[in-house]
XYZ file of C-alpha atoms in Angstrom:
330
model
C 87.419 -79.501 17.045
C 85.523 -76.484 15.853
C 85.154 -78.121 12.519
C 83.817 -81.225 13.974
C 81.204 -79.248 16.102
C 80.193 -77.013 13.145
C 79.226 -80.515 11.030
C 77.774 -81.925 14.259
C 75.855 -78.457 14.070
C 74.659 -78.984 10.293
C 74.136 -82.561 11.036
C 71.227 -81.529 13.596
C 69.876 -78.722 11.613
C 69.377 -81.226 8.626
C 67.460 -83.517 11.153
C 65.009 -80.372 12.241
C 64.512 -80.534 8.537
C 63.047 -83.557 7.910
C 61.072 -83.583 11.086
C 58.765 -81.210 8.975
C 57.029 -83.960 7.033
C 56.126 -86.023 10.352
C 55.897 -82.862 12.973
C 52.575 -81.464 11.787
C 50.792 -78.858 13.942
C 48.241 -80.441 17.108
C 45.018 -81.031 15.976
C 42.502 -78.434 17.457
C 41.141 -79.656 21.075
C 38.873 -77.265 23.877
C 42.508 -76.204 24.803
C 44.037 -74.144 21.945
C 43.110 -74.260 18.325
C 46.226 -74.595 15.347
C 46.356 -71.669 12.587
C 45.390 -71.451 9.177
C 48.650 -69.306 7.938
C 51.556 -71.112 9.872
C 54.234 -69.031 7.485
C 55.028 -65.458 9.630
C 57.451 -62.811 9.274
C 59.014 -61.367 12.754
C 61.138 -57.994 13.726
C 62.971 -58.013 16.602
C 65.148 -56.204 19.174
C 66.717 -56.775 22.714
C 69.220 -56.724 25.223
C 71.411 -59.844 25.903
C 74.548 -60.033 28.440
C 76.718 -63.461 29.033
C 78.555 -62.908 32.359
C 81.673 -65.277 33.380
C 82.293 -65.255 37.564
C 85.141 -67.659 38.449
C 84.976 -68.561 42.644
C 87.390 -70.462 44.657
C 90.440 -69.626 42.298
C 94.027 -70.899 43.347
C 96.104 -67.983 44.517
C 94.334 -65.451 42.816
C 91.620 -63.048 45.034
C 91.322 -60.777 42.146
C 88.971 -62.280 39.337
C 86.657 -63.456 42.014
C 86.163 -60.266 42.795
C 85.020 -59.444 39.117
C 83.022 -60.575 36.432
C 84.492 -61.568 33.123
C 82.028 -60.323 30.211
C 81.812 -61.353 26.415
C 81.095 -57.843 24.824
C 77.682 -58.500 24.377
C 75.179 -55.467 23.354
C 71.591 -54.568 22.459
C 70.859 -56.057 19.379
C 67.742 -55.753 16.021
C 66.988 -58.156 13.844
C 64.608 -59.914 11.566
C 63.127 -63.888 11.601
C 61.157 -65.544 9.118
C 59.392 -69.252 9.005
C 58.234 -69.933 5.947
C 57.565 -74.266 5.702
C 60.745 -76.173 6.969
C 62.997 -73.213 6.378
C 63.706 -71.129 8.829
C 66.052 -67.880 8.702
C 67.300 -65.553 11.119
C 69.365 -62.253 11.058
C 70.215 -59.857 13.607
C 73.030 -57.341 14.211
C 74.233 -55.192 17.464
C 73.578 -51.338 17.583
C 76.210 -49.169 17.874
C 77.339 -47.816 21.569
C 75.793 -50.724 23.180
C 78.381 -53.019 23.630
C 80.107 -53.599 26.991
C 83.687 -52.349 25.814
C 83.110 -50.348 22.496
C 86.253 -49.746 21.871
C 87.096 -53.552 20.608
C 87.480 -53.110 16.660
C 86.386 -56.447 14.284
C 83.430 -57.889 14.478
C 82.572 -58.356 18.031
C 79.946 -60.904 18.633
C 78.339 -63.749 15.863
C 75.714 -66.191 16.642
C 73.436 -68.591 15.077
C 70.807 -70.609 16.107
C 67.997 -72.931 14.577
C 65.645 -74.821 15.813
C 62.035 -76.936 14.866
C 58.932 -77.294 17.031
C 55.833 -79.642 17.183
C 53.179 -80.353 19.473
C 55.478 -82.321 21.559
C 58.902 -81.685 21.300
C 61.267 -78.824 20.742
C 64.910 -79.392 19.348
C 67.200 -76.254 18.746
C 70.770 -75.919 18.241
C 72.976 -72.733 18.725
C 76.430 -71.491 17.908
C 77.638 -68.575 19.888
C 81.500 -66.501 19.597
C 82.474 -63.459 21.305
C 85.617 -61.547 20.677
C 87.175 -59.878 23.332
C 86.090 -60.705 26.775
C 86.446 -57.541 29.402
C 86.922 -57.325 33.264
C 85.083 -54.436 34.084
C 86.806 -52.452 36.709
C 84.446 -49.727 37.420
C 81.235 -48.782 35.600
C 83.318 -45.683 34.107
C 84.164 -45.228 29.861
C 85.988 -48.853 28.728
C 89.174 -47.527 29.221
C 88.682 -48.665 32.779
C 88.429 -52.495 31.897
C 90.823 -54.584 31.448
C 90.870 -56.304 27.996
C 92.017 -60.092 28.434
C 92.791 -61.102 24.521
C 90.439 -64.557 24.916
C 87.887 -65.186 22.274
C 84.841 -67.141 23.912
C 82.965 -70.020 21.552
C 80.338 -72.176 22.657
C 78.280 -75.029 20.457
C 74.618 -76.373 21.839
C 72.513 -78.620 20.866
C 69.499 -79.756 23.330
C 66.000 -81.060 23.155
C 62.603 -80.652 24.762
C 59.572 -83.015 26.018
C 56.250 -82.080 27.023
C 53.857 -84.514 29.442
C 50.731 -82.613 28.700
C 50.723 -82.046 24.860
C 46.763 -82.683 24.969
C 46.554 -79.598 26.802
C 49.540 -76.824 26.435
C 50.012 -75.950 23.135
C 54.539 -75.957 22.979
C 53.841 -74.049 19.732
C 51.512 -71.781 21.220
C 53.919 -71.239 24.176
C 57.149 -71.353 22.371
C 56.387 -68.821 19.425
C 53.374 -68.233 19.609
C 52.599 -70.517 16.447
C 49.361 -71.735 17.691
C 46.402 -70.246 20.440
C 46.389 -71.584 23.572
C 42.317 -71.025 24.287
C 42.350 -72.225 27.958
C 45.149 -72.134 30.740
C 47.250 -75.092 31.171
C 50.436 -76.538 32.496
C 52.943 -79.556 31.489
C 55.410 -81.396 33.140
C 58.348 -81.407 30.914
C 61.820 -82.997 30.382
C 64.807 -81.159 28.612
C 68.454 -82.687 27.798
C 71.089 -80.537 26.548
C 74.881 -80.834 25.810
C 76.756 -77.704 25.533
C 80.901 -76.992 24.507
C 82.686 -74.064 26.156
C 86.065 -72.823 23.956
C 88.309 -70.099 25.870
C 91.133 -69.240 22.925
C 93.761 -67.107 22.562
C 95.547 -65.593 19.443
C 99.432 -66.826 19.895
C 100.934 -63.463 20.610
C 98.641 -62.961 23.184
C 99.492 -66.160 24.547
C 103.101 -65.147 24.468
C 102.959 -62.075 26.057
C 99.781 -61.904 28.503
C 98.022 -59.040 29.291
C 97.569 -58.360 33.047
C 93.502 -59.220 32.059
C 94.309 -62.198 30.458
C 97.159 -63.598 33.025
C 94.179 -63.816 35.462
C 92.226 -65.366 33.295
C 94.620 -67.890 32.373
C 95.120 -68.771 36.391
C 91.527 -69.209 36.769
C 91.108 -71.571 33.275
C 94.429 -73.707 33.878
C 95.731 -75.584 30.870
C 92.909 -77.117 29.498
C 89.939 -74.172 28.894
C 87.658 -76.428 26.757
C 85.066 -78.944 27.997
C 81.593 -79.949 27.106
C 78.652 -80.484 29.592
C 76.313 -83.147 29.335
C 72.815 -81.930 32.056
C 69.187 -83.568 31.751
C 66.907 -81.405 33.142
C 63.070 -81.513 34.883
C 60.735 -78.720 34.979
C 57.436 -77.195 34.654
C 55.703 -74.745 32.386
C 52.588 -72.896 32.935
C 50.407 -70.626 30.385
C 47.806 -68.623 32.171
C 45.174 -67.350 29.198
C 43.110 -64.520 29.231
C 40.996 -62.898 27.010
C 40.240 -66.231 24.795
C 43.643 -66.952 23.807
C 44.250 -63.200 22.902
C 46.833 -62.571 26.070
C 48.891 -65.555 27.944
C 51.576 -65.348 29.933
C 53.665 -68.464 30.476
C 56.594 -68.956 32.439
C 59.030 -72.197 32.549
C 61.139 -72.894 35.203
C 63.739 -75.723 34.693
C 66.589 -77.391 36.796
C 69.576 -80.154 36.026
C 72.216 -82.179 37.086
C 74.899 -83.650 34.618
C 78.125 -84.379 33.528
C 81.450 -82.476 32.467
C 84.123 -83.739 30.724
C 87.345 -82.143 29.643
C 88.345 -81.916 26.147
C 91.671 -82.299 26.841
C 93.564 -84.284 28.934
C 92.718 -86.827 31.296
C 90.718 -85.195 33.584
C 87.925 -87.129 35.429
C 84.246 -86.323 34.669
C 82.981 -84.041 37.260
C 79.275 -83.572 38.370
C 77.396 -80.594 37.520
C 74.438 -78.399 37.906
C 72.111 -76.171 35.826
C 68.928 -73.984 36.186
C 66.872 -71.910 33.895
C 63.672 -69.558 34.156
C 61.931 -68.423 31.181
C 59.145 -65.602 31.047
C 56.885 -64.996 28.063
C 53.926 -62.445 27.993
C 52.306 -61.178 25.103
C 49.212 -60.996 22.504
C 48.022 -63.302 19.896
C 45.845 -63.546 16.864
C 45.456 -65.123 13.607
C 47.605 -62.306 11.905
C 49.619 -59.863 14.609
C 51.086 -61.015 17.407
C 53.656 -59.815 19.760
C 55.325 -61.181 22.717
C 57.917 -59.803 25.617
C 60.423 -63.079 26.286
C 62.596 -63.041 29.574
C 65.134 -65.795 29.423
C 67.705 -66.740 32.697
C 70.232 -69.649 32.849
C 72.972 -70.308 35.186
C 74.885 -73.376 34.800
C 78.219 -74.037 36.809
C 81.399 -75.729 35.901
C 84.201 -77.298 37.883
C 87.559 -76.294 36.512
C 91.089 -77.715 37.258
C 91.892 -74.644 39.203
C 88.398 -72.654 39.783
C 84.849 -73.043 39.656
C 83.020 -71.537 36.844
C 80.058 -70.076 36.382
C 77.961 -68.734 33.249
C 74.943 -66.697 33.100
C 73.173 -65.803 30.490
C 70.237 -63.392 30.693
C 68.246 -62.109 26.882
C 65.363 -59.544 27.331
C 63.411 -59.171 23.748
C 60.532 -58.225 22.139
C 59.106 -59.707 18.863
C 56.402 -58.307 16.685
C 55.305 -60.823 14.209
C 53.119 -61.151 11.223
C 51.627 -64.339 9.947
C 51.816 -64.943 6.158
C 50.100 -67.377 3.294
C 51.156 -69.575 1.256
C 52.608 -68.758 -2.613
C 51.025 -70.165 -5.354
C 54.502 -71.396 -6.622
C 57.243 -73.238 -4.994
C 61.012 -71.102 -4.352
C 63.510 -72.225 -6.223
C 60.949 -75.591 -6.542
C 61.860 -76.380 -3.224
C 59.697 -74.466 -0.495
C-alpha cells in the first residue's frame, strides 16, 4: 500500500510539472500586477502540532480523556522555486519535540505543489514516529509512549471563481501583488490516507499506551477520506499591494472508506481556516501563515478526530534568471 501511494505521489508531482508550460502567471489587470523575477529563494521557521482525540470509544473512558500526539516540534528550513522545480528542506530543532526522549528520526515530511492564476494542486506525505499520550504537562517521562508510527498521503486541488480579481498566486505565496482588495468564491477537493502501524513486537506485547490505542483503532487502522469542500477567501490590501492580509475559511462533507475489510463507506466532515498577513515587493517579501484543519473520522469502535494547526513565518527573496540552463534542463 505505501508503495502504491508513494507512485500515486510521484505520479501527481510529475503532473504539477508539466502544468508549467500551460499555467503561466495572470496577465496584469487594475487588481494585482504579475512579477518580473518569478524565481525566489525562502527561509523559514515555525511551530506545527498534529493532535489525535478519539470520542465515544467502546469500553474505554481513558483515551477520551487524552489527546494522542505525533511528536511534532518547532521546525527551520529553506524553499526555493526556481521554473517548474520546486525544492524544499526543513528539519526540527532540538528540545522542541513533544516527547524528546524518542531516539531515530522522529518526524519526515514532504510536500509539493504548483500554482496558477486559477488553480492550486499540492500533494503531501507526512510520518511520525512515536505517538505520545501526554499525561501531565510535566518532563516526557510522564507520557505514555504507545509504539504506533502515524503515516498519512494527500493529494487535493483548488478552484478559484474570481481569478479576474484575487490574485491565488498573490494570496498563496505571495508570487504576484494583489494591488486592490478582493475576494473569491472557491471550491477545494481533497483525498487523504491515514496509516496507524505497529512494529511486530510491539504488537505482541502492548504497551499500556498502545493497548488503548489499539481499543480505540479496532482491527482495521487504515482508511482514506474522500471530502469536497466550499469556501471563501478574502485579501484586504493596504498600502498599494505592499501589506494584505487574507484569510480562507473552508468547510466539507465526504466520504470514508476502509482499507481493509468490508466496512461500509461512512459520511464525513471537514473544516479549515487559513490566515496569511504579511509584506510584499518586487524583491523582499515576508509573510506570517496561520493554518487550522479539523477533519473527523468514524472508526469501527470510536470516532476520530485530527487537528492539525502550523504557525510560520517565511522571509523570501525573489531571484533572476541564469544565463545558462542547469544541467540543460531548468
Amino acid at each position: 500500500m505505501q508503495k502504491l501511494m508513494a507512485i500515486t505521489l510521484f505520479i501527481g508531482w510529475t503532473t504539477l510539472a508539466s502544468l508549467h508550460g500551460i499555467a503561466q502567471q495572470p496577465a496584469d489587470t487594475p487588481y494585482f500586477r504579475k512579477l518580473a523575477l518569478d524565481n525566489d529563494i525562502e527561509a523559514y521557521m515555525g511551530k506545527y502540532n498534529k493532535v489525535f482525540s478519539f470520542i465515544r470509544v467502546n469500553n474505554d473512558n481513558f483515551i477520551t480523556h487524552h489527546k494522542l500526539m505525533a511528536n511534532t516540534s518547532s521546525y527551520i528550513g529553506v524553499h526555493a522555486d526556481y521554473k517548474w522545480l520546486s525544492a524544499d528542506l526543513s528539519t526540527g530543532l532540538p528540545r522542541t519535540f513533544v516527547d524528546n526522549a524518542i531516539h531515530g528520526r522522529k518526524a519526515l515530511g514532504i510536500h509539493l505543489g504548483k500554482t496558477t492564476d486559477k488553480m492550486r494542486i499540492d500533494g503531501g506525505y507526512e510520518r511520525f514516529n512515536g505517538l505520545v499520550l501526554p499525561l501531565t504537562t510535566r518532563p516526557a517521562h510522564h507520557d505514555l509512549k504507545t509504539g504506533f508510527t502515524y503515516t498519512d498521503y494527500s493529494l487535493q486541488a483548488t478552484y478559484i471563481f474570481n481569478a479576474g480579481k484575487f490574485s491565488l498566486p498573490a494570496a498563496m505565496n505571495y508570487g504576484a501583488v494583489q494591488l486592490r482588495s478582493a475576494g473569491t468564491l472557491l471550491t477545494n477537493i481533497s483525498t487523504t490516507v491515514h496509516m496507524f502501524t505497529q512494529p511486530a513486537d510491539s504488537a505482541r506485547h502492548p504497551s499500556p499506551g498502545a493497548s488503548h490505542v489499539m481499543q480505540a483503532l479496532g482491527d482495521h487502522p487504515s482508511w482514506m477520506n474522500t471530502i469536497v469542500h466550499g469556501g471563501y477567501a478574502y485579501n484586504f490590501i493596504v498600502g498599494h499591494g505592499n501589506w494584505s492580509i487574507n484569510p480562507w475559511l473552508m468547510t466539507g462533507i465526504g466520504a470514508q472508506r476502509e482499507l481493509k475489510g468490508k466496512a461500509a463507506t461512512k459520511l464525513v466532515y471537514d473544516y479549515r481556516c487559513t490566515l496569511t498577513m504579511g509584506y510584499n515587493s518586487p524583491q523582499v517579501y515576508v509573510y506570517l501563515n496561520a493554518f487550522y484543519n479539523h477533519i473527523e473520522s468514524r472508526l469501527r469502535y470510536s470516532n476520530l478526530i485530527v487537528r492539525d494547526n502550523d504557525l510560520w513565518l517565511t522571509v523570501g527573496y525573489r531571484l533572476g534568471t541564469l544565463s545558462h540552463k542547469i544541467m540543460g534542463l531548468l
